[in-house]
Structures are given as C-alpha cells and as structure tokens.
CSV table of C-alpha atoms and ligand atoms in Angstrom, one decimal:
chain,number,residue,atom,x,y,z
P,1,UNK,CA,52.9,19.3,59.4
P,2,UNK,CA,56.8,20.5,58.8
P,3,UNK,CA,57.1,23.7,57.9
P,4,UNK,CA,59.8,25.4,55.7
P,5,UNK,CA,60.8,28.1,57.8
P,6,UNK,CA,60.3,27.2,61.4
P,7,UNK,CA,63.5,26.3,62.5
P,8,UNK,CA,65.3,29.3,60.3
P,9,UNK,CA,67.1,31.6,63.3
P,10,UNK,CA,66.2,34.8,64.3
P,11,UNK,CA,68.1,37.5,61.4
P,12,UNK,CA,71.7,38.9,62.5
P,13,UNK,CA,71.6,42.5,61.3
P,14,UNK,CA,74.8,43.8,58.8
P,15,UNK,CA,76.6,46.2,61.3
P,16,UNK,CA,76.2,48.9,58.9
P,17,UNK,CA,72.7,48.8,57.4
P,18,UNK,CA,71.5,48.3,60.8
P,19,UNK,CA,72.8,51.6,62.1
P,20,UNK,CA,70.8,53.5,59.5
P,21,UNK,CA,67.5,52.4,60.8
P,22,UNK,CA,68.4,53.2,64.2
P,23,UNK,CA,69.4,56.6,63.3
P,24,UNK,CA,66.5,57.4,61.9
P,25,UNK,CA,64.5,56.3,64.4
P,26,UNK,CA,66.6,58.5,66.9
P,27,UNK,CA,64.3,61.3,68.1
P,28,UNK,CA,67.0,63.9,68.7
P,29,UNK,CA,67.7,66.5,67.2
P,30,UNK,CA,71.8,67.1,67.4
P,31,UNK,CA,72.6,63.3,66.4
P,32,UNK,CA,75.1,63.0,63.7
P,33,UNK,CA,75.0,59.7,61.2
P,34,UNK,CA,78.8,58.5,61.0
P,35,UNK,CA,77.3,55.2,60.0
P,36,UNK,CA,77.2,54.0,55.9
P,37,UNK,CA,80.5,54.9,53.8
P,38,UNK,CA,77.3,57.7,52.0
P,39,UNK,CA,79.1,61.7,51.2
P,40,UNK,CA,77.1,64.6,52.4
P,41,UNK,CA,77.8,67.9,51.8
P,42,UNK,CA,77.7,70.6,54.9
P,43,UNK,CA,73.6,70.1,54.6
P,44,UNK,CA,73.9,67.0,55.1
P,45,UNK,CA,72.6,66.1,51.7
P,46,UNK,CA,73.8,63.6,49.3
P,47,UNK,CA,73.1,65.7,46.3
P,48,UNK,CA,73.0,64.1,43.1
P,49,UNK,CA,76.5,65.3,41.1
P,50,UNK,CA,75.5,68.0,38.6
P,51,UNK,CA,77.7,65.9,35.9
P,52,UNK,CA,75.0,63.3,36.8
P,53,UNK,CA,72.0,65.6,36.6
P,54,UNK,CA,72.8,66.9,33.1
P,55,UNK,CA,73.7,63.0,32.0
P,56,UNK,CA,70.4,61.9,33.1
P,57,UNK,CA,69.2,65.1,31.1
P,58,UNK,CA,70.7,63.3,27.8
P,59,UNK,CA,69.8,60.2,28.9
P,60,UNK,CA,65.9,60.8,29.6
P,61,UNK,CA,66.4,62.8,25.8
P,62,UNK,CA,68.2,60.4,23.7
P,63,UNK,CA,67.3,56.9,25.3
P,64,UNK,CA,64.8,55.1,22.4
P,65,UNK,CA,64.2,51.3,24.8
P,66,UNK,CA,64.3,49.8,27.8
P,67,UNK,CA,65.2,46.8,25.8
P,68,UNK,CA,67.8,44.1,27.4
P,69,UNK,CA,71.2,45.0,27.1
P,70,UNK,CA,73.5,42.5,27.2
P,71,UNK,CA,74.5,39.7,30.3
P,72,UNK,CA,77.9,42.0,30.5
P,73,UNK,CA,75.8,45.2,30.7
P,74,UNK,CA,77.3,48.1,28.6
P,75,UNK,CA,80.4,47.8,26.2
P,76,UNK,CA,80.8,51.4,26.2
P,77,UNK,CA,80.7,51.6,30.2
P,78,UNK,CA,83.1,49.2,30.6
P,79,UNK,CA,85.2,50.4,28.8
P,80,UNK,CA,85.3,54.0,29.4
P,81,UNK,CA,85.4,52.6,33.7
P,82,UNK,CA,88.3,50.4,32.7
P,83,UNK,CA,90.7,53.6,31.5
P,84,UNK,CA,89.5,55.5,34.6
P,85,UNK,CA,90.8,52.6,36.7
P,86,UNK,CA,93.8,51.2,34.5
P,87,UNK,CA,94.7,54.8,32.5
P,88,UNK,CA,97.2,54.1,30.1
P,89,UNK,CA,98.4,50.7,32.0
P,90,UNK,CA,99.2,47.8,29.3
P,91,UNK,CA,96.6,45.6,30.1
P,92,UNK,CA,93.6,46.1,27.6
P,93,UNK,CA,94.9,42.8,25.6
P,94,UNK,CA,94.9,40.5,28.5
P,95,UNK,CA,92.1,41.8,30.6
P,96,UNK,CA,87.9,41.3,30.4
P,97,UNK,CA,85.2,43.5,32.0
P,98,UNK,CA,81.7,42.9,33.3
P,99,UNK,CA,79.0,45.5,34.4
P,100,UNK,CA,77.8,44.2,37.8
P,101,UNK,CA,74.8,45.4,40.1
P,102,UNK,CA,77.5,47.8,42.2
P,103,UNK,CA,80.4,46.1,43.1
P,104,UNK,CA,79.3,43.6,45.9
P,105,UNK,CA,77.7,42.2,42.8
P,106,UNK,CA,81.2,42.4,41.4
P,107,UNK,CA,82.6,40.8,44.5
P,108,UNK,CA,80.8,38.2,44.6
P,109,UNK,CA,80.8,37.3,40.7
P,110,UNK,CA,84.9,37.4,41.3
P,111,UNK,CA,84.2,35.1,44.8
P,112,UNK,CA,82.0,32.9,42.2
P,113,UNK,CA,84.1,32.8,39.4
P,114,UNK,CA,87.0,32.0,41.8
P,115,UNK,CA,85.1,28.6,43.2
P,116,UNK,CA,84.7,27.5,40.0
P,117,UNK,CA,88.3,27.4,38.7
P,118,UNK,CA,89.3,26.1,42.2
P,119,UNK,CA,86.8,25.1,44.7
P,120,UNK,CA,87.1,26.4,48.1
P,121,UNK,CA,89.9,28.8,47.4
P,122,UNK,CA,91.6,30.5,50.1
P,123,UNK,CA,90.9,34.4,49.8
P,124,UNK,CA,93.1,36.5,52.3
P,125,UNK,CA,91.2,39.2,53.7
P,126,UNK,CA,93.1,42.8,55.7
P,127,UNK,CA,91.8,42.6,59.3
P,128,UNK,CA,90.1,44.6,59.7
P,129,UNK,CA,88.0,44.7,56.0
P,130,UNK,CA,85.0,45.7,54.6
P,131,UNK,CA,82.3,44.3,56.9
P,132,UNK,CA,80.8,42.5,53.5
P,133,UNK,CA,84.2,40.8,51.8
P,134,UNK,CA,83.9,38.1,54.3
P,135,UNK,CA,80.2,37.5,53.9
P,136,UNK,CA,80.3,37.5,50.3
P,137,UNK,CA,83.8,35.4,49.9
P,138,UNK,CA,82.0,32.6,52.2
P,139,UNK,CA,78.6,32.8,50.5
P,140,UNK,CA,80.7,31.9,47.3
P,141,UNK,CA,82.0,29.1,48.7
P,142,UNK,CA,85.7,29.8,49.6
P,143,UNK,CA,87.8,29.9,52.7
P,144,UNK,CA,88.6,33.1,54.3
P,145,UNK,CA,91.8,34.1,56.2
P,146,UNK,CA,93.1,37.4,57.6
P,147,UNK,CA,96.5,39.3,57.7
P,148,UNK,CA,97.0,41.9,60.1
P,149,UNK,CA,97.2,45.7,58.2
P,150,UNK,CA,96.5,47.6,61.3
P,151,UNK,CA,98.5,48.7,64.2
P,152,UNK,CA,96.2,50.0,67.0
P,153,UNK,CA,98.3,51.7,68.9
P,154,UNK,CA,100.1,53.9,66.2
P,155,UNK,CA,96.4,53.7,63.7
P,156,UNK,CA,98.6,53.2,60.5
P,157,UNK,CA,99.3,49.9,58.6
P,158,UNK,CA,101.4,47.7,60.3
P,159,UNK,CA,103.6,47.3,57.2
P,160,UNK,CA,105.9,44.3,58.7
P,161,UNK,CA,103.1,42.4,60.2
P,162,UNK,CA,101.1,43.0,56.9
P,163,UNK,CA,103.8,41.7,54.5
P,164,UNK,CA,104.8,38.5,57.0
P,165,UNK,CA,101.0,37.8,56.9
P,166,UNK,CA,100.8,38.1,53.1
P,167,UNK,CA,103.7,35.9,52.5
P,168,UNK,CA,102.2,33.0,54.1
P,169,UNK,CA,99.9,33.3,50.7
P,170,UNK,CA,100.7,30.6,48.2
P,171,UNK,CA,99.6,29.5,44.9
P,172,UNK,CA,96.7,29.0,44.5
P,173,UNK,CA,95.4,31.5,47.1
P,174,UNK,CA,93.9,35.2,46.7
P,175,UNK,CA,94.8,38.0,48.9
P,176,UNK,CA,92.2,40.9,48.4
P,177,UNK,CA,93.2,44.7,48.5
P,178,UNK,CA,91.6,47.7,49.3
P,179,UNK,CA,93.0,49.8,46.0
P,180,UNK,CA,92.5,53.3,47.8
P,181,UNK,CA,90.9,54.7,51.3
P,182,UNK,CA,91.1,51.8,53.4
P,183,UNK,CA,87.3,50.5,54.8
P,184,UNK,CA,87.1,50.7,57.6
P,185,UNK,CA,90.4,52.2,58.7
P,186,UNK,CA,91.3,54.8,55.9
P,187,UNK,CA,94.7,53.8,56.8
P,188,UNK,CA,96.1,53.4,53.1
P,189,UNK,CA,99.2,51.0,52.2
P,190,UNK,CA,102.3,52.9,50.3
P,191,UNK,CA,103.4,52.9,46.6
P,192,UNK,CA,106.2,50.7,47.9
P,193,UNK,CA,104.0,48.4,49.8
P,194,UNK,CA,102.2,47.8,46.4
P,195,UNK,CA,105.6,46.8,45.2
P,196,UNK,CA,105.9,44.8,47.8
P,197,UNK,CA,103.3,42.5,47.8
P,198,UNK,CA,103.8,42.5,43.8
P,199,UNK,CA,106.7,41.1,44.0
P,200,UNK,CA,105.6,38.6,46.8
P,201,UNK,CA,102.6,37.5,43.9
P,202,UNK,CA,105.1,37.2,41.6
P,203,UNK,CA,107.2,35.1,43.8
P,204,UNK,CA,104.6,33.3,45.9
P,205,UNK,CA,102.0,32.3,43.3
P,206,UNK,CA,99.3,34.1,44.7
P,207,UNK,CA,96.5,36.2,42.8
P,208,UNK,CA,95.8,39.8,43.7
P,209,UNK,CA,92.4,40.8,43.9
P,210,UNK,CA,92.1,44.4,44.1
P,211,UNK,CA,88.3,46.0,45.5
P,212,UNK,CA,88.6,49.6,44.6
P,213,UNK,CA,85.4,51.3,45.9
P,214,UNK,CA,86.4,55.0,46.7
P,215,UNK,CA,88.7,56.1,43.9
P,216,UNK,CA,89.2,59.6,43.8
P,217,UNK,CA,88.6,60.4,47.6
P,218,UNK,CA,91.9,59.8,48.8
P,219,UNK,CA,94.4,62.0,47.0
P,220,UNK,CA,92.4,62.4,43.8
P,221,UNK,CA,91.5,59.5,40.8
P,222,UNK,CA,94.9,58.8,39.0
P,223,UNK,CA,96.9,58.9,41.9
P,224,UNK,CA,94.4,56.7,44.0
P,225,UNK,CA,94.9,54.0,41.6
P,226,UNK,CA,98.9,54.5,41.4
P,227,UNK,CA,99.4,50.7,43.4
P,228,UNK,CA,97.2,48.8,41.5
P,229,UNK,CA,98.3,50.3,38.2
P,230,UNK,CA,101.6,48.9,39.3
P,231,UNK,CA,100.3,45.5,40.4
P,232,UNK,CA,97.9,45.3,37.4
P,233,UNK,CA,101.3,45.7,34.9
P,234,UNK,CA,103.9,43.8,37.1
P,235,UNK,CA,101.3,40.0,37.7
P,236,UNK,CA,100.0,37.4,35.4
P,237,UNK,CA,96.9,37.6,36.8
P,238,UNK,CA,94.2,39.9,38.6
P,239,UNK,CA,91.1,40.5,39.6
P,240,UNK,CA,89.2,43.7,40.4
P,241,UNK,CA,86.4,45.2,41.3
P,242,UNK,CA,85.3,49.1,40.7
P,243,UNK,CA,82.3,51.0,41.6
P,244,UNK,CA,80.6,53.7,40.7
P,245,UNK,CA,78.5,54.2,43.7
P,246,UNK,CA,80.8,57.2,45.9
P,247,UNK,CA,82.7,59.1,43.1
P,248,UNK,CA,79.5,58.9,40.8
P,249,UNK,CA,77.3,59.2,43.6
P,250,UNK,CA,75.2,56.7,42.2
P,251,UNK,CA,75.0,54.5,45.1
P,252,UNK,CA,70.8,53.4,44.6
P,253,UNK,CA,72.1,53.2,40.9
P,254,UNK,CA,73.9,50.0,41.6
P,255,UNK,CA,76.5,50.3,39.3
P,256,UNK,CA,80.3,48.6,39.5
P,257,UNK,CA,82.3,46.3,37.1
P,258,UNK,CA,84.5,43.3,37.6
P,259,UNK,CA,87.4,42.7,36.0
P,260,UNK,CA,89.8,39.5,35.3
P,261,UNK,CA,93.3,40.3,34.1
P,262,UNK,CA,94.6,36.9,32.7
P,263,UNK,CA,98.0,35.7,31.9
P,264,UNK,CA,96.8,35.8,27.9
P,265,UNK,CA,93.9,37.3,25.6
P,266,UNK,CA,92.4,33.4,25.4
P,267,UNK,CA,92.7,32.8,29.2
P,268,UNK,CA,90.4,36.7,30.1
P,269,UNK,CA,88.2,35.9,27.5
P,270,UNK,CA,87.4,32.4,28.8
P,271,UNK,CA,87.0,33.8,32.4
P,272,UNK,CA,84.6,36.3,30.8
P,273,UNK,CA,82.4,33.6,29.7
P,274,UNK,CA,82.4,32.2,32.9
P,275,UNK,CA,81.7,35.3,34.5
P,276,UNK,CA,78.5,35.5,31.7
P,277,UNK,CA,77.1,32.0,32.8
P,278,UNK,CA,77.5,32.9,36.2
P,279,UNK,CA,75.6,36.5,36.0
P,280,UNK,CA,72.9,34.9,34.2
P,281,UNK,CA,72.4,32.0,36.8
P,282,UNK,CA,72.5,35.2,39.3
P,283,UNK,CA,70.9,38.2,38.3
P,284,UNK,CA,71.1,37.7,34.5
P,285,UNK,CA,71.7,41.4,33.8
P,286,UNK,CA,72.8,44.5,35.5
P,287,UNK,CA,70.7,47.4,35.7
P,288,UNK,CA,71.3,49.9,33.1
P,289,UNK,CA,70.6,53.4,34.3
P,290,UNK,CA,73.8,54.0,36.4
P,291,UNK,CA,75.7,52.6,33.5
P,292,UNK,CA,74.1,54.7,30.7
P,293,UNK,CA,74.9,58.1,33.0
P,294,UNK,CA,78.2,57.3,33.5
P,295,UNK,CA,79.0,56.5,29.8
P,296,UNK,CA,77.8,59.2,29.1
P,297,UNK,CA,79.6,61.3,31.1
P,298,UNK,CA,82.8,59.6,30.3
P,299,UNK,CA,82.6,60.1,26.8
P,300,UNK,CA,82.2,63.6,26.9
P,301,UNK,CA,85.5,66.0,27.4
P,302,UNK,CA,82.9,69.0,28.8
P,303,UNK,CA,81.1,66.7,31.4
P,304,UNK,CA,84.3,64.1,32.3
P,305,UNK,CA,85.8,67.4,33.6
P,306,UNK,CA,82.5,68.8,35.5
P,307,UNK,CA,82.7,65.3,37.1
P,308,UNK,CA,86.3,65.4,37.9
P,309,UNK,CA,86.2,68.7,39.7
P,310,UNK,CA,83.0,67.8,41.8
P,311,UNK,CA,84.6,64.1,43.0
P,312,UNK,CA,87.7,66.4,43.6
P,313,UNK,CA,85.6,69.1,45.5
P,314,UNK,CA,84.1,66.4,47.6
P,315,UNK,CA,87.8,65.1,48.7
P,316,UNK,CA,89.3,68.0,49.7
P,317,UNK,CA,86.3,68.9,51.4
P,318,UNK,CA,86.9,65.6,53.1
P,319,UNK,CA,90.4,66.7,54.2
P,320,UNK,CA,89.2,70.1,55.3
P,321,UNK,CA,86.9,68.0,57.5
P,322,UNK,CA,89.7,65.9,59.0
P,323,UNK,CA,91.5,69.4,59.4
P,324,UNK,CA,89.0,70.7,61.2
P,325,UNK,CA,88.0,68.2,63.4
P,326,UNK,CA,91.9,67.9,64.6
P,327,UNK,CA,91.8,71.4,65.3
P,328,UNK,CA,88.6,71.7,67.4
P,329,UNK,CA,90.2,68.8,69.5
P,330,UNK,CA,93.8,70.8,69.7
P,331,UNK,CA,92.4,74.0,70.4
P,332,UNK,CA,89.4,73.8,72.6
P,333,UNK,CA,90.8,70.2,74.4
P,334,UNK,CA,94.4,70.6,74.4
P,335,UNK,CA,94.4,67.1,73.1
P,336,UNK,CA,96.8,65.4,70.0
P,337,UNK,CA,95.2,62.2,70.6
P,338,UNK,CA,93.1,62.0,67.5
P,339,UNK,CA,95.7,62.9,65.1
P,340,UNK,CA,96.3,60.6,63.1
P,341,UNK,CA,92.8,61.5,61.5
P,342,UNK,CA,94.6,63.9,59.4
P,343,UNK,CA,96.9,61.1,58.3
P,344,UNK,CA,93.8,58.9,56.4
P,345,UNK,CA,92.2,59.2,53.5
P,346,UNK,CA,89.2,58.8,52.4
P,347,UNK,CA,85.5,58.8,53.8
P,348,UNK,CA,86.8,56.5,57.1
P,349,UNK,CA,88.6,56.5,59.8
P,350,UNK,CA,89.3,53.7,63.1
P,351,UNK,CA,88.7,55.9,65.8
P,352,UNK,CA,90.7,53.1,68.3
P,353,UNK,CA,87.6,52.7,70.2
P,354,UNK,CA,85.8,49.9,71.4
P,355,UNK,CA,82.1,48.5,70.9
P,356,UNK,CA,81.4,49.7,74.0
P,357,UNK,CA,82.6,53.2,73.2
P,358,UNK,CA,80.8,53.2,70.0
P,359,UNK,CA,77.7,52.7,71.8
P,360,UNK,CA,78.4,55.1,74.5
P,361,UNK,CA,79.0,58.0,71.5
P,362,UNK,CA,75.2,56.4,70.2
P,363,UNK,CA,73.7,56.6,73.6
P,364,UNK,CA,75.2,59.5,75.0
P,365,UNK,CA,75.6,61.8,72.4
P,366,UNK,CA,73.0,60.6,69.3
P,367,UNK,CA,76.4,59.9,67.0
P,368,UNK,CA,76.1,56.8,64.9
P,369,UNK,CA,79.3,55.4,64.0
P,370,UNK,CA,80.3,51.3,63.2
P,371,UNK,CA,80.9,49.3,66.6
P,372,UNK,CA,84.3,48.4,65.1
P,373,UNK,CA,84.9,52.1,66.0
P,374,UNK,CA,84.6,53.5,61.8
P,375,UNK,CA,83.5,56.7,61.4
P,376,UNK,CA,82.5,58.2,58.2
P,377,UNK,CA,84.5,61.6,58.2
P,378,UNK,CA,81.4,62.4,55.3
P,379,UNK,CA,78.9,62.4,58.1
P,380,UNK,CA,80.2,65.5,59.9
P,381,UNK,CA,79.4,69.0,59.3
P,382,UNK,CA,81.5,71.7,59.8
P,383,UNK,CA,79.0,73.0,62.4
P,384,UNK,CA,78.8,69.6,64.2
P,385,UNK,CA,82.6,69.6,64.8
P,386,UNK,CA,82.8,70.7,68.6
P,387,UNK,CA,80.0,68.9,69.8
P,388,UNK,CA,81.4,65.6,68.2
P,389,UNK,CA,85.0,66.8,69.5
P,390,UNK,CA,83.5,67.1,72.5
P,391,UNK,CA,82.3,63.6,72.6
P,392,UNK,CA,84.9,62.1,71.2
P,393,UNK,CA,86.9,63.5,74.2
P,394,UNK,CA,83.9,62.4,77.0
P,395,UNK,CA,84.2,59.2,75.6
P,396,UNK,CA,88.1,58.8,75.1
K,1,LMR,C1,80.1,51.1,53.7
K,1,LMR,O1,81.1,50.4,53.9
K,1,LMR,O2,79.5,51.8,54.5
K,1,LMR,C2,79.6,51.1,52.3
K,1,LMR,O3,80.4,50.5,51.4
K,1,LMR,C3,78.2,50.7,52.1
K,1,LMR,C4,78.0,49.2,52.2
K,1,LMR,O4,77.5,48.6,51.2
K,1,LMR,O5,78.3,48.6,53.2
C-alpha cells in the first residue's frame, strides 16, 4: 500500500515561532523573551490598547450580524488604513485596497497577484529581511534575489552597496522595502535613500513594493511613512502591504491590507479584481473583528487621538529602552560597543552576533533572541537591563 505522507520530511521550524515554544518551556525564572517582533510593557504584558478596549466596547454594542462581508473585507477599513498610510499623498485615483488576514496574507496576495501578471517574477529582497518575505515570495511562485542593506561592521545600511545592488533591478522585476523599522536590523534607509531608489524605479523599470509592518514605532506614524509617501507620488506603480498587528496591537486579530498603486484608475481596479479571485481561491474572506475595531477607531476624532498617544507612548518607551540599555553597558562595563542600538528604530535590532552567540545568550543566560542575532528591544524590561547588559558583554 503507498501512503500519502510517508516520504513527507521531517518539519523545519520558522526561526521565530520556534523560539516561543522554547521559551516557554524554559524553566527559569530570570529568562527574558527577545524572540517575536510582540510589545510589552515593563510587566511584560501585551496589554490590549485602551483605544482598542473601548472599540471593542462599540463594537460588541452596535454590531447586528456576523454575516459575510465582502471578498475585500471592509470598505470603511480600507479606507480609513489607506490615509493613515498615504495621508494626503495623491494617489486615491490610481490606487486599490484589500483587507487581508494580517499582512503575510497581504504579502502573499501581492507575491500571487505578481505571478499572475508575470510568472516567476524576480522579487529583490534586503539581506537580511523578514525571515517570512522569502518563504512567502517562493510559495507564490517567483524568484527571489538579495541586495546587501547592512554593513556589519558599522550596523547601519550600507547605502552604496544597497543602491549598486538595487540598480541591477530591471523591468519587470520587484524590489521589496521595509517602509519603516527595518526587520530584523532596525537599521532604517534615509529620506534621500527613498529618493534614491525612486528615481532608480523610475529609471530602471522596476516596481516598488513597500511591506510596512511597524508604522509609528520608529519616529512616530506620519513621519515613519515619509519615504514611501515619496515613492508612492513619484512611480507608476506600487505595491504595499500594511498591518495592523503592532501599532493596533491586534496581532491574533489578523488584520493588514494590500494595496496596488497602478499607472491609471482602470489598470488598480483590474488588479483589484485579480486580487478578489485570488483571495477567494485562498481564504475567501478576511476576518472581520480586527477590521471593525480599527474602523472604528479611525473614524472617531476622540478615540483616533487615544490611539495615537498610546502607539506614541509605546515608541518612546522603545527609545527609553534603547537609552537605557546603552547606558547600563557605558556605565557599569565601560563599553561603547553596543551603540549603535540607540541609532535603530523600532522593536529590532542586529546585535552583530553569531548563531552561536545567540545560543550561548539562550543557554547561558535564559535570553531568547533570533539566531540571525535580532533582538526585540520590546522584550526587555527596564529591571532586566543589567543582567541582559551583562550578558551581552559575557557573550561579546
Ligand atoms: C516578527 O518578525 O517577529 C513578527 O513580524 C512576527 C512574525 O510573524 O514573524
């Protein structure tokens, strides 16, 4: 008798998701999870955002059906998540929107969408990226390649070797983006590098696609989206993906949007309806509940500006925990070494260390961070900092 799943391979575990379970089922007590890009607060708790808890209130109160939706999720969403990305950037007549389940769902709608104008498409990813783009962009069918962005030695984009890299992208191709708070690095590219590689679109043919994940946590929501503002404006066409999961907090929630900016109104609204046959050959329709909270939120001025204030408090609290951890390493290890955490934004940084220090912080210390040495600054507690500055330094 054959069997179906006899000769499937023993499962390789995402880098990420696989450090969560071994956290948890670390015994001690002192271990610190640097692990999934998830915000604590200095409890360690992911707390649901009060802006949330009082639009779940409304919700719960005015929500009549579970009824379907719609294949493209919430009109009202999307478009309300559209000005928080896009603000007042002239786009709204050439550009379409999809709710997706988060925006891995929205990745890899794009990564569809993309292998069915042109099969096998080249998408260009940062090395390093988000472990997932090159899962996804392969599961969809197209061909990945990497430009450099990071220089190891100083931990900040290597602008020239990024921008050679990115020139060698043609028409036809796709060079993806982080638009704010680099994963895994949290080594950000410049306004003028967004220019940059605009212009080198404009000239080279290629199509921007722009994941924007972490909007707010770098140096707050409408600057955070300053480049791809500029991009979005300056290119015939776009693609981007936005979630909701960190500056909502609604990670479980699954709730993101994809968007196409095409060269005309006819050209979006045709990749739209793509988009639509694809979601319904996928997962039909996204799930609602993230969606309904954040529209609501967005279109109220009391609870938009509860929100705002919170994502903000979470950022700086971010940078106070950069601040402090560079500190605790100055003052009580004499050591500058670890600098350039002040210079990144967002939840991550590239520590600069290897696998094998990764797993030597894991082993040694109970502090869970990404073998590709990403640490999620969100994971620390101010009381944690000298004993993970200590660490660090052992380790170093
Ligand atoms: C991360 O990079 O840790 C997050 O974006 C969570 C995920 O889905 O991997």
């Amino acid at each position: 008798m054959t069997f179906m799943f006899s000769h499937l391979s023993e499962p390789t575990l995402d880098p990420i998701l696989s450090l969560s379970v071994a956290y948890r089922n670390d015994p001690r007590e002192d271990k610190v999870d640097l692990g999934i890009g998830v915000y604590r607060n200095s409890e360690g708790q992911t707390p649901i955002m009060k802006a949330v808890s009082e639009a779940q209130r409304i919700v719960t109160n005015e929500q009549q059906t579970k009824a379907y939706v719609g294949l493209a999720g919430c009109e009202e969403f999307n478009q309300s998540i559209a000005k928080v990305v896009f603000g007042e950037t002239p786009i709204y007549d050439r550009m379409s929107i999809i709710q997706t389940p988060g925006a891995s769902g929205g990745l890899r709608m794009l990564g569809d969408l993309l292998n069915v104008a042109a099969p096998g498409t080249t998408v260009w990813l940062s090395n390093p990226s988000y472990v997932n783009h090159k899962p996804v962009m392969e599961a969809a069918g197209l061909n990945v390649k990497f430009y450099r962005y990071f220089n190891t030695e100083t931990k900040q984009v290597d602008t020239d070797a990024m921008l050679t890299d990115i020139s060698s992208a043609g028409a036809g191709d796709v060079v993806l983006l982080h638009g704010c708070c680099h994963n895994p690095t949290g080594a950000d590219i410049s306004l003028e590098d967004w220019k940059q590689i605009t212009d080198l679109s404009v000239r080279n043919g290629f199509v921007p696609f722009v994941d924007v994940a972490y909007q707010g946590f770098g140096d707050g929501l409408e600057a955070d989206a300053f480049g791809l503002r500029h991009m979005a404006e300056n290119v015939e066409e776009m693609l981007l993906t936005t979630s909701c999961s960190k500056n909502f907090g609604l990670y479980r929630e699954r709730t993101g949007a994809a968007v196409v900016i095409g060269k005309n109104a006819k050209e979006a609204a045709n990749a739209r309806g793509k988009l639509l046959t694809l979601a319904r050959s996928t997962y039909t329709m996204p799930p609602d509940h993230g969606a309904a909270l954040v529209k609501t939120i967005l279109a109220d001025e009391h609870l938009t500006s509860q929100w705002q204030t919170e994502l903000s408090e979470m950022q700086q609290r971010l940078v106070s925990l950069r601040d402090g951890l560079c500190k605790e390493l100055k003052n009580n290890h004499s050591s500058d070494q670890f600098d350039f955490i002040m210079a990144h934004k967002g939840m991550f940084t590239v520590l600069g260390f290897t696998a094998e220090q990764m797993q030597r912080l894991r082993t040694d210390f109970g502090i869970y961070g990404v073998d590709d040495g990403r640490i999620n600054i969100a994971g620390l507690s101010e009381t944690q900092l000298p004993y993970v500055a200590n660490a660090l330094m052992s380790v170093s």
